[in-house]
């Protein structure tokens, strides 16, 4: 029997396995990105950076609430200039390992996305991921850009014009019709879509003091509790567009990764599972996915992709 | 068992260590290893990491250095403080003579370790460093646990005039088979880690970093690819010199 092949192609770029470090988890330094790559990730995403340095919210910023995490870190980042330096260092460390680097960006304005994308592109990451779905960044009507098809499309168009790298647009689950947003960003030149960002915002209240625990009061909910929603979003998006989808949301084991791929994902993001299983989770899930494929007779990841779509 | 959501405890007892350092003894217990830390929350103020001075009862020594610790020092006996944890990898006590080196508030986790080592019958010598005699903290705790305490003050107001690292070198000379455990300023820890490497002494070093999640996901406590909150806060000499 042939050993199953875990490798996938994302926008023509080779990933040794479909497991991608999701943005916002451990991606703060070149050393940590290298470590996650050494722990078995197929690709790694840096923490989102914006135009200027940002301290983020005071603590508490992240809580393990029992069925996953809730966070309001507040997009703390060193700003695009310093981030470009980190990304260059990360790229040099990742190149010999054959692990692609995804640079995540955000901005407060549509034009700002273009400026950050240009700066970050100088570090030659393999992809740019456009984070239009962080609940901390709002367009003019007090919503993330991902909440409106026109805003999402406008940001995509600006980034598309600014760089020649493959552009991934990260969508929010907090919309009535995620497929419509996906079509809008695809039509403006998105090369891939990642879905989903955190769900919510949610809130956890300390009943002894009667106060919300997060300093920001509310935060994005992640982890196993949101997986069924993520799987449905990936299913909807991959039906609506032709570009590849990175499925993110509550994936904690090899079977979860297979489920995401069956929903239509080309690659699978891992975030909160790092809390439960440590950075070693990547090699562990890759091993589990391999075993799952062997058991079910799949020899390539593509054989599982979109299986849920067959009527 | 780790408590992951902030949990309210009452302050049973307060004790002033120095004009700016106060020890908080709470009305509950955790099960922790010396060197592990907890996140301490004051609603609507902030949440910060602190090493445990003891786990049963929960004991914290907090220096007044900023807005959060200022708020903590306003609290009185009977008031509440919220704690989650314990988190991180603590010290691994070895069955050989111990040299403990604490710089400033670095004495806190070492006081917990000293008690554990003494309970295992280990001989413990402690080098404690501070700017002046008034800034030396937890001395009575070490003495009560049965440790030989060797203070070092920069102004010479008590004990050796100079640094705790000088005293540590002398103690290692006297106990060539000792293990070294240290907590304090980074420059001090790096110097001690080099000393350990030169002398072939096993060393364990508790590092400090800005922490946000405490859970090993946010990356804010990155230490050359290591996470102080999850891989540490206690690291080996090799990790300290390699990071």
Tab-separated table of N, CA and C in Angstrom, chain A residues 86-223:
chain	number	residue	atom	x	y	z
A	86	UNK	N	11.072	41.732	10.692
A	86	UNK	CA	10.783	40.416	11.281
A	86	UNK	C	10.494	39.396	10.169
A	87	UNK	N	9.716	39.831	9.183
A	87	UNK	CA	9.329	38.920	8.097
A	87	UNK	C	10.536	38.508	7.250
A	88	UNK	N	11.451	39.461	7.018
A	88	UNK	CA	12.670	39.120	6.265
A	88	UNK	C	13.470	38.048	7.004
A	89	UNK	N	13.617	38.257	8.315
A	89	UNK	CA	14.324	37.288	9.163
A	89	UNK	C	13.602	35.938	9.127
A	90	UNK	N	12.276	35.990	9.253
A	90	UNK	CA	11.484	34.752	9.254
A	90	UNK	C	11.630	34.018	7.928
A	91	UNK	N	11.578	34.779	6.839
A	91	UNK	CA	11.679	34.181	5.501
A	91	UNK	C	13.013	33.443	5.352
A	92	UNK	N	14.092	34.068	5.853
A	92	UNK	CA	15.413	33.455	5.753
A	92	UNK	C	15.480	32.163	6.569
A	93	UNK	N	14.799	32.153	7.714
A	93	UNK	CA	14.806	30.961	8.561
A	93	UNK	C	13.933	29.846	7.993
A	94	UNK	N	12.846	30.233	7.284
A	94	UNK	CA	11.885	29.256	6.793
A	94	UNK	C	12.303	28.654	5.461
A	95	UNK	N	13.054	29.443	4.671
A	95	UNK	CA	13.401	28.986	3.320
A	95	UNK	C	14.073	27.612	3.321
A	96	UNK	N	15.117	27.406	4.165
A	96	UNK	CA	15.752	26.075	4.139
A	96	UNK	C	14.821	24.947	4.585
A	97	UNK	N	13.763	25.298	5.323
A	97	UNK	CA	12.825	24.270	5.797
A	97	UNK	C	11.744	23.996	4.751
A	98	UNK	N	11.682	24.836	3.720
A	98	UNK	CA	10.658	24.660	2.684
A	98	UNK	C	9.258	24.967	3.170
A	99	UNK	N	9.159	25.869	4.158
A	99	UNK	CA	7.834	26.214	4.701
A	99	UNK	C	7.477	27.645	4.296
A	100	UNK	N	6.411	27.818	3.508
A	100	UNK	CA	6.034	29.168	3.074
A	100	UNK	C	5.563	30.056	4.220
A	101	UNK	N	5.759	31.368	4.002
A	101	UNK	CA	5.395	32.378	5.002
A	101	UNK	C	4.219	33.200	4.489
A	102	UNK	N	3.198	33.294	5.310
A	102	UNK	CA	2.035	34.132	4.999
A	102	UNK	C	2.113	35.361	5.902
A	103	UNK	N	2.153	36.550	5.305
A	103	UNK	CA	2.222	37.786	6.088
A	103	UNK	C	0.819	38.351	6.233
A	104	UNK	N	0.368	38.472	7.466
A	104	UNK	CA	-0.990	38.974	7.704
A	104	UNK	C	-0.960	40.480	7.956
A	105	UNK	N	-1.884	41.185	7.333
A	105	UNK	CA	-1.931	42.645	7.492
A	105	UNK	C	-3.345	43.123	7.818
A	106	UNK	N	-3.421	44.308	8.445
A	106	UNK	CA	-4.703	44.990	8.631
A	106	UNK	C	-4.464	46.485	8.520
A	107	UNK	N	-5.519	47.241	8.433
A	107	UNK	CA	-5.413	48.709	8.444
A	107	UNK	C	-6.767	49.280	8.822
A	108	UNK	N	-6.755	50.560	9.174
A	108	UNK	CA	-8.007	51.216	9.575
A	108	UNK	C	-8.772	51.760	8.374
A	109	UNK	N	-8.029	51.975	7.274
A	109	UNK	CA	-8.683	52.524	6.080
A	109	UNK	C	-8.388	51.639	4.878
A	110	UNK	N	-9.195	51.792	3.834
A	110	UNK	CA	-8.997	51.010	2.618
A	110	UNK	C	-7.612	51.296	2.037
A	111	UNK	N	-7.249	52.584	1.925
A	111	UNK	CA	-5.940	52.932	1.375
A	111	UNK	C	-4.801	52.391	2.245
A	112	UNK	N	-5.052	52.396	3.572
A	112	UNK	CA	-4.048	51.904	4.514
A	112	UNK	C	-3.645	50.460	4.224
A	113	UNK	N	-4.593	49.649	3.794
A	113	UNK	CA	-4.290	48.252	3.459
A	113	UNK	C	-3.246	48.186	2.338
A	114	UNK	N	-3.380	49.080	1.362
A	114	UNK	CA	-2.440	49.093	0.247
A	114	UNK	C	-1.038	49.453	0.706
A	115	UNK	N	-0.960	50.449	1.606
A	115	UNK	CA	0.351	50.890	2.091
A	115	UNK	C	1.046	49.798	2.902
A	116	UNK	N	0.292	49.174	3.802
A	116	UNK	CA	0.892	48.098	4.608
A	116	UNK	C	1.308	46.939	3.706
A	117	UNK	N	0.468	46.611	2.729
A	117	UNK	CA	0.784	45.494	1.822
A	117	UNK	C	2.089	45.756	1.082
A	118	UNK	N	2.272	46.999	0.596
A	118	UNK	CA	3.496	47.336	-0.138
A	118	UNK	C	4.734	47.171	0.749
A	119	UNK	N	4.646	47.690	1.988
A	119	UNK	CA	5.799	47.600	2.903
A	119	UNK	C	6.155	46.153	3.212
A	120	UNK	N	5.112	45.380	3.500
A	120	UNK	CA	5.316	43.986	3.897
A	120	UNK	C	5.838	43.158	2.719
A	121	UNK	N	5.382	43.506	1.523
A	121	UNK	CA	5.788	42.745	0.330
A	121	UNK	C	7.287	42.846	0.083
A	122	UNK	N	7.899	43.935	0.563
A	122	UNK	CA	9.349	44.092	0.393
A	122	UNK	C	10.133	42.987	1.089
A	123	UNK	N	9.514	42.383	2.104
A	123	UNK	CA	10.177	41.284	2.816
A	123	UNK	C	10.023	39.963	2.076
A	124	UNK	N	9.326	39.988	0.945
A	124	UNK	CA	9.124	38.805	0.095
A	124	UNK	C	8.523	37.599	0.812
A	125	UNK	N	7.400	37.797	1.513
A	125	UNK	CA	6.701	36.614	2.025
A	125	UNK	C	6.097	35.863	0.838
A	126	UNK	N	5.611	34.643	1.060
A	126	UNK	CA	5.050	33.866	-0.051
A	126	UNK	C	3.607	34.265	-0.353
A	127	UNK	N	2.907	34.757	0.673
A	127	UNK	CA	1.523	35.208	0.496
A	127	UNK	C	1.302	36.440	1.372
A	128	UNK	N	0.277	37.207	1.018
A	128	UNK	CA	-0.210	38.230	1.937
A	128	UNK	C	-1.631	37.846	2.321
A	129	UNK	N	-1.879	37.794	3.630
A	129	UNK	CA	-3.248	37.536	4.086
A	129	UNK	C	-3.828	38.862	4.571
A	130	UNK	N	-4.966	39.215	4.012
A	130	UNK	CA	-5.593	40.490	4.330
A	130	UNK	C	-6.664	40.239	5.386
A	131	UNK	N	-6.392	40.736	6.578
A	131	UNK	CA	-7.310	40.503	7.697
A	131	UNK	C	-8.351	41.617	7.729
A	132	UNK	N	-9.489	41.347	7.112
A	132	UNK	CA	-10.564	42.347	7.107
A	132	UNK	C	-11.630	41.983	8.124
A	133	UNK	N	-11.312	40.970	8.946
A	133	UNK	CA	-12.362	40.403	9.789
A	133	UNK	C	-12.106	40.523	11.279
A	134	UNK	N	-11.022	41.238	11.653
A	134	UNK	CA	-10.790	41.372	13.084
A	134	UNK	C	-11.847	42.285	13.677
A	135	UNK	N	-12.500	41.850	14.745
A	135	UNK	CA	-13.561	42.684	15.332
A	135	UNK	C	-13.032	43.998	15.894
A	136	UNK	N	-11.689	44.134	15.994
A	136	UNK	CA	-11.123	45.362	16.549
A	136	UNK	C	-10.938	46.468	15.519
A	137	UNK	N	-11.059	46.124	14.249
A	137	UNK	CA	-10.882	47.144	13.222
A	137	UNK	C	-12.195	47.350	12.493
A	138	UNK	N	-12.609	48.594	12.434
A	138	UNK	CA	-13.937	48.879	11.900
A	138	UNK	C	-13.858	49.813	10.710
A	139	UNK	N	-14.717	49.571	9.732
A	139	UNK	CA	-14.887	50.521	8.636
A	139	UNK	C	-15.766	51.666	9.138
A	140	UNK	N	-16.133	52.558	8.248
A	140	UNK	CA	-16.784	53.793	8.708
A	140	UNK	C	-18.098	53.583	9.453
A	141	UNK	N	-18.759	52.439	9.228
A	141	UNK	CA	-20.041	52.243	9.912
A	141	UNK	C	-19.906	51.424	11.187
A	142	UNK	N	-18.661	51.309	11.705
A	142	UNK	CA	-18.461	50.610	12.953
A	142	UNK	C	-18.496	49.100	12.829
A	143	UNK	N	-18.234	48.607	11.618
A	143	UNK	CA	-18.202	47.157	11.423
A	143	UNK	C	-16.872	46.797	10.777
A	144	UNK	N	-16.421	45.539	10.948
A	144	UNK	CA	-15.228	45.138	10.201
A	144	UNK	C	-15.508	45.247	8.694
A	145	UNK	N	-14.439	45.441	7.892
A	145	UNK	CA	-14.600	45.522	6.438
A	145	UNK	C	-15.278	44.262	5.889
A	146	UNK	N	-15.057	43.137	6.589
A	146	UNK	CA	-15.605	41.863	6.110
A	146	UNK	C	-17.114	41.781	6.257
A	147	UNK	N	-17.711	42.756	6.920
A	147	UNK	CA	-19.157	42.698	7.140
A	147	UNK	C	-19.944	43.172	5.920
A	148	UNK	N	-19.260	43.793	4.968
A	148	UNK	CA	-19.964	44.365	3.830
A	148	UNK	C	-19.234	43.976	2.541
A	149	UNK	N	-19.959	43.478	1.563
A	149	UNK	CA	-19.339	42.987	0.325
A	149	UNK	C	-18.579	44.093	-0.401
A	150	UNK	N	-19.140	45.330	-0.397
A	150	UNK	CA	-18.465	46.417	-1.118
A	150	UNK	C	-17.155	46.816	-0.429
A	151	UNK	N	-17.184	46.911	0.927
A	151	UNK	CA	-15.964	47.244	1.675
A	151	UNK	C	-14.908	46.160	1.472
A	152	UNK	N	-15.342	44.912	1.573
A	152	UNK	CA	-14.405	43.788	1.428
A	152	UNK	C	-13.779	43.803	0.040
A	153	UNK	N	-14.603	44.083	-0.959
A	153	UNK	CA	-14.105	44.125	-2.341
A	153	UNK	C	-13.146	45.298	-2.531
A	154	UNK	N	-13.455	46.440	-1.921
A	154	UNK	CA	-12.603	47.628	-2.075
A	154	UNK	C	-11.219	47.375	-1.499
A	155	UNK	N	-11.162	46.765	-0.318
A	155	UNK	CA	-9.870	46.452	0.305
A	155	UNK	C	-9.096	45.481	-0.577
A	156	UNK	N	-9.775	44.456	-1.063
A	156	UNK	CA	-9.114	43.454	-1.906
A	156	UNK	C	-8.515	44.115	-3.150
A	157	UNK	N	-9.272	45.004	-3.768
A	157	UNK	CA	-8.809	45.660	-4.994
A	157	UNK	C	-7.551	46.482	-4.735
A	158	UNK	N	-7.540	47.194	-3.615
A	158	UNK	CA	-6.386	48.037	-3.285
A	158	UNK	C	-5.141	47.177	-3.064
A	159	UNK	N	-5.282	46.094	-2.314
A	159	UNK	CA	-4.132	45.225	-2.048
A	159	UNK	C	-3.678	44.544	-3.341
A	160	UNK	N	-4.663	44.127	-4.139
A	160	UNK	CA	-4.348	43.461	-5.408
A	160	UNK	C	-3.461	44.347	-6.296
A	161	UNK	N	-3.810	45.662	-6.320
A	161	UNK	CA	-3.032	46.601	-7.142
A	161	UNK	C	-1.658	46.880	-6.524
A	162	UNK	N	-1.562	46.758	-5.184
A	162	UNK	CA	-0.328	47.157	-4.490
A	162	UNK	C	0.784	46.120	-4.616
A	163	UNK	N	0.434	44.857	-4.745
A	163	UNK	CA	1.453	43.800	-4.708
A	163	UNK	C	1.226	42.770	-5.799
A	164	UNK	N	2.309	42.039	-6.117
A	164	UNK	CA	2.168	40.978	-7.113
A	164	UNK	C	2.120	39.597	-6.458
A	165	UNK	N	2.212	39.568	-5.125
A	165	UNK	CA	2.165	38.283	-4.401
A	165	UNK	C	0.744	37.732	-4.398
A	166	UNK	N	0.593	36.422	-4.187
A	166	UNK	CA	-0.759	35.877	-4.007
A	166	UNK	C	-1.437	36.513	-2.788
A	167	UNK	N	-2.677	36.923	-2.963
A	167	UNK	CA	-3.425	37.617	-1.908
A	167	UNK	C	-4.519	36.695	-1.361
A	168	UNK	N	-4.457	36.477	-0.042
A	168	UNK	CA	-5.485	35.695	0.658
A	168	UNK	C	-6.342	36.695	1.435
A	169	UNK	N	-7.647	36.594	1.328
A	169	UNK	CA	-8.515	37.489	2.106
A	169	UNK	C	-9.208	36.660	3.187
A	170	UNK	N	-9.092	37.140	4.424
A	170	UNK	CA	-9.639	36.380	5.556
A	170	UNK	C	-11.019	36.916	5.943
A	171	UNK	N	-12.000	36.052	5.865
A	171	UNK	CA	-13.396	36.461	6.059
A	171	UNK	C	-13.886	36.217	7.482
A	172	UNK	N	-14.947	36.946	7.793
A	172	UNK	CA	-15.582	36.835	9.108
A	172	UNK	C	-16.808	35.931	9.025
A	173	UNK	N	-17.056	35.146	10.074
A	173	UNK	CA	-18.281	34.335	10.081
A	173	UNK	C	-19.504	35.158	10.494
A	174	UNK	N	-19.258	36.380	10.970
A	174	UNK	CA	-20.349	37.151	11.573
A	174	UNK	C	-21.126	37.946	10.525
A	175	UNK	N	-21.542	37.241	9.476
A	175	UNK	CA	-22.305	37.875	8.393
A	175	UNK	C	-23.432	36.936	7.981
A	176	UNK	N	-24.516	37.508	7.464
A	176	UNK	CA	-25.635	36.639	7.077
A	176	UNK	C	-25.315	35.770	5.869
A	177	UNK	N	-24.446	36.252	4.954
A	177	UNK	CA	-24.195	35.499	3.728
A	177	UNK	C	-22.713	35.565	3.382
A	178	UNK	N	-21.923	34.653	3.932
A	178	UNK	CA	-20.471	34.685	3.735
A	178	UNK	C	-20.117	34.403	2.279
A	179	UNK	N	-20.971	33.646	1.574
A	179	UNK	CA	-20.699	33.313	0.171
A	179	UNK	C	-20.694	34.586	-0.684
A	180	UNK	N	-21.580	35.536	-0.355
A	180	UNK	CA	-21.652	36.783	-1.120
A	180	UNK	C	-20.370	37.597	-0.942
A	181	UNK	N	-19.835	37.614	0.280
A	181	UNK	CA	-18.585	38.336	0.539
A	181	UNK	C	-17.452	37.640	-0.220
A	182	UNK	N	-17.469	36.317	-0.196
A	182	UNK	CA	-16.424	35.550	-0.878
A	182	UNK	C	-16.424	35.858	-2.373
A	183	UNK	N	-17.616	35.899	-2.971
A	183	UNK	CA	-17.699	36.215	-4.406
A	183	UNK	C	-17.182	37.620	-4.688
A	184	UNK	N	-17.481	38.540	-3.778
A	184	UNK	CA	-17.058	39.934	-3.972
A	184	UNK	C	-15.533	40.050	-3.953
A	185	UNK	N	-14.867	39.374	-3.013
A	185	UNK	CA	-13.400	39.498	-2.960
A	185	UNK	C	-12.743	38.718	-4.096
A	186	UNK	N	-13.363	37.620	-4.494
A	186	UNK	CA	-12.816	36.872	-5.639
A	186	UNK	C	-12.876	37.736	-6.902
A	187	UNK	N	-13.961	38.466	-7.066
A	187	UNK	CA	-14.125	39.259	-8.286
A	187	UNK	C	-13.124	40.410	-8.329
A	188	UNK	N	-12.572	40.811	-7.155
A	188	UNK	CA	-11.576	41.883	-7.142
A	188	UNK	C	-10.155	41.339	-7.111
A	189	UNK	N	-10.010	40.039	-7.317
A	189	UNK	CA	-8.665	39.505	-7.520
A	189	UNK	C	-8.065	38.733	-6.361
A	190	UNK	N	-8.845	38.378	-5.345
A	190	UNK	CA	-8.304	37.521	-4.276
A	190	UNK	C	-7.869	36.193	-4.886
A	191	UNK	N	-6.661	35.739	-4.518
A	191	UNK	CA	-6.156	34.467	-5.033
A	191	UNK	C	-6.587	33.300	-4.163
A	192	UNK	N	-6.960	33.599	-2.926
A	192	UNK	CA	-7.421	32.561	-2.000
A	192	UNK	C	-8.254	33.243	-0.923
A	193	UNK	N	-9.008	32.427	-0.202
A	193	UNK	CA	-9.837	32.962	0.883
A	193	UNK	C	-9.553	32.143	2.124
A	194	UNK	N	-9.372	32.805	3.252
A	194	UNK	CA	-9.349	32.030	4.495
A	194	UNK	C	-10.617	32.331	5.269
A	195	UNK	N	-11.169	31.273	5.810
A	195	UNK	CA	-12.443	31.358	6.541
A	195	UNK	C	-12.394	30.307	7.645
A	196	UNK	N	-12.555	30.700	8.861
A	196	UNK	CA	-13.115	31.959	9.317
A	196	UNK	C	-12.203	32.603	10.369
A	197	UNK	N	-12.460	33.851	10.675
A	197	UNK	CA	-11.859	34.496	11.842
A	197	UNK	C	-12.714	34.112	13.059
A	198	UNK	N	-12.408	34.674	14.212
A	198	UNK	CA	-13.152	34.324	15.421
A	198	UNK	C	-14.627	34.714	15.316
A	199	UNK	N	-15.428	34.035	16.101
A	199	UNK	CA	-16.880	34.249	16.091
A	199	UNK	C	-17.254	35.196	17.231
A	200	UNK	N	-18.323	35.929	17.019
A	200	UNK	CA	-18.805	36.773	18.106
A	200	UNK	C	-18.928	38.223	17.707
A	201	UNK	N	-18.527	39.135	18.548
A	201	UNK	CA	-17.843	38.941	19.826
A	201	UNK	C	-18.716	38.266	20.898
A	202	UNK	N	-18.002	37.629	21.826
A	202	UNK	CA	-18.644	37.005	22.975
A	202	UNK	C	-18.189	37.688	24.255
A	203	UNK	N	-18.738	37.234	25.367
A	203	UNK	CA	-18.385	37.840	26.659
A	203	UNK	C	-18.374	36.765	27.746
A	204	UNK	N	-17.420	36.880	28.646
A	204	UNK	CA	-17.395	36.027	29.838
A	204	UNK	C	-17.413	36.957	31.050
A	205	UNK	N	-18.369	36.735	31.951
A	205	UNK	CA	-18.526	37.600	33.135
A	205	UNK	C	-18.086	36.843	34.379
A	206	UNK	N	-17.289	37.509	35.205
A	206	UNK	CA	-16.912	36.947	36.495
A	206	UNK	C	-18.078	37.183	37.454
A	207	UNK	N	-18.669	36.101	37.943
A	207	UNK	CA	-19.887	36.263	38.739
A	207	UNK	C	-19.594	36.688	40.178
A	208	UNK	N	-18.320	36.631	40.587
A	208	UNK	CA	-17.987	37.140	41.925
A	208	UNK	C	-17.990	38.669	41.944
A	209	UNK	N	-17.440	39.270	40.886
A	209	UNK	CA	-17.390	40.736	40.832
A	209	UNK	C	-18.523	41.304	39.997
A	210	UNK	N	-19.140	40.461	39.170
A	210	UNK	CA	-20.170	40.939	38.262
A	210	UNK	C	-19.610	41.700	37.069
A	211	UNK	N	-18.302	41.572	36.817
A	211	UNK	CA	-17.669	42.334	35.729
A	211	UNK	C	-17.240	41.397	34.597
A	212	UNK	N	-17.309	41.898	33.343
A	212	UNK	CA	-16.706	41.129	32.246
A	212	UNK	C	-15.224	40.949	32.543
A	213	UNK	N	-14.665	39.773	32.211
A	213	UNK	CA	-13.267	39.523	32.578
A	213	UNK	C	-12.306	40.171	31.578
A	214	UNK	N	-12.585	40.060	30.280
A	214	UNK	CA	-11.698	40.694	29.307
A	214	UNK	C	-11.709	42.201	29.532
A	215	UNK	N	-10.524	42.816	29.476
A	215	UNK	CA	-10.444	44.268	29.673
A	215	UNK	C	-11.291	44.989	28.622
A	216	UNK	N	-11.335	44.413	27.417
A	216	UNK	CA	-12.135	44.991	26.336
A	216	UNK	C	-13.620	44.625	26.465
A	217	UNK	N	-13.957	43.889	27.529
A	217	UNK	CA	-15.306	43.378	27.824
A	217	UNK	C	-15.715	42.253	26.878
A	218	UNK	N	-15.549	42.449	25.567
A	218	UNK	CA	-15.938	41.413	24.612
A	218	UNK	C	-14.723	40.966	23.813
A	219	UNK	N	-14.835	39.780	23.226
A	219	UNK	CA	-13.723	39.272	22.433
A	219	UNK	C	-14.170	38.185	21.475
A	220	UNK	N	-13.276	37.813	20.575
A	220	UNK	CA	-13.582	36.802	19.568
A	220	UNK	C	-13.482	35.404	20.154
A	221	UNK	N	-14.457	34.565	19.814
A	221	UNK	CA	-14.540	33.211	20.358
A	221	UNK	C	-13.937	32.224	19.349
A	222	UNK	N	-13.086	31.328	19.837
A	222	UNK	CA	-12.450	30.337	18.965
A	222	UNK	C	-12.432	28.980	19.642
A	223	UNK	N	-11.987	27.981	18.889
A	223	UNK	CA	-11.848	26.653	19.481
A	223	UNK	C	-12.951	25.700	19.066
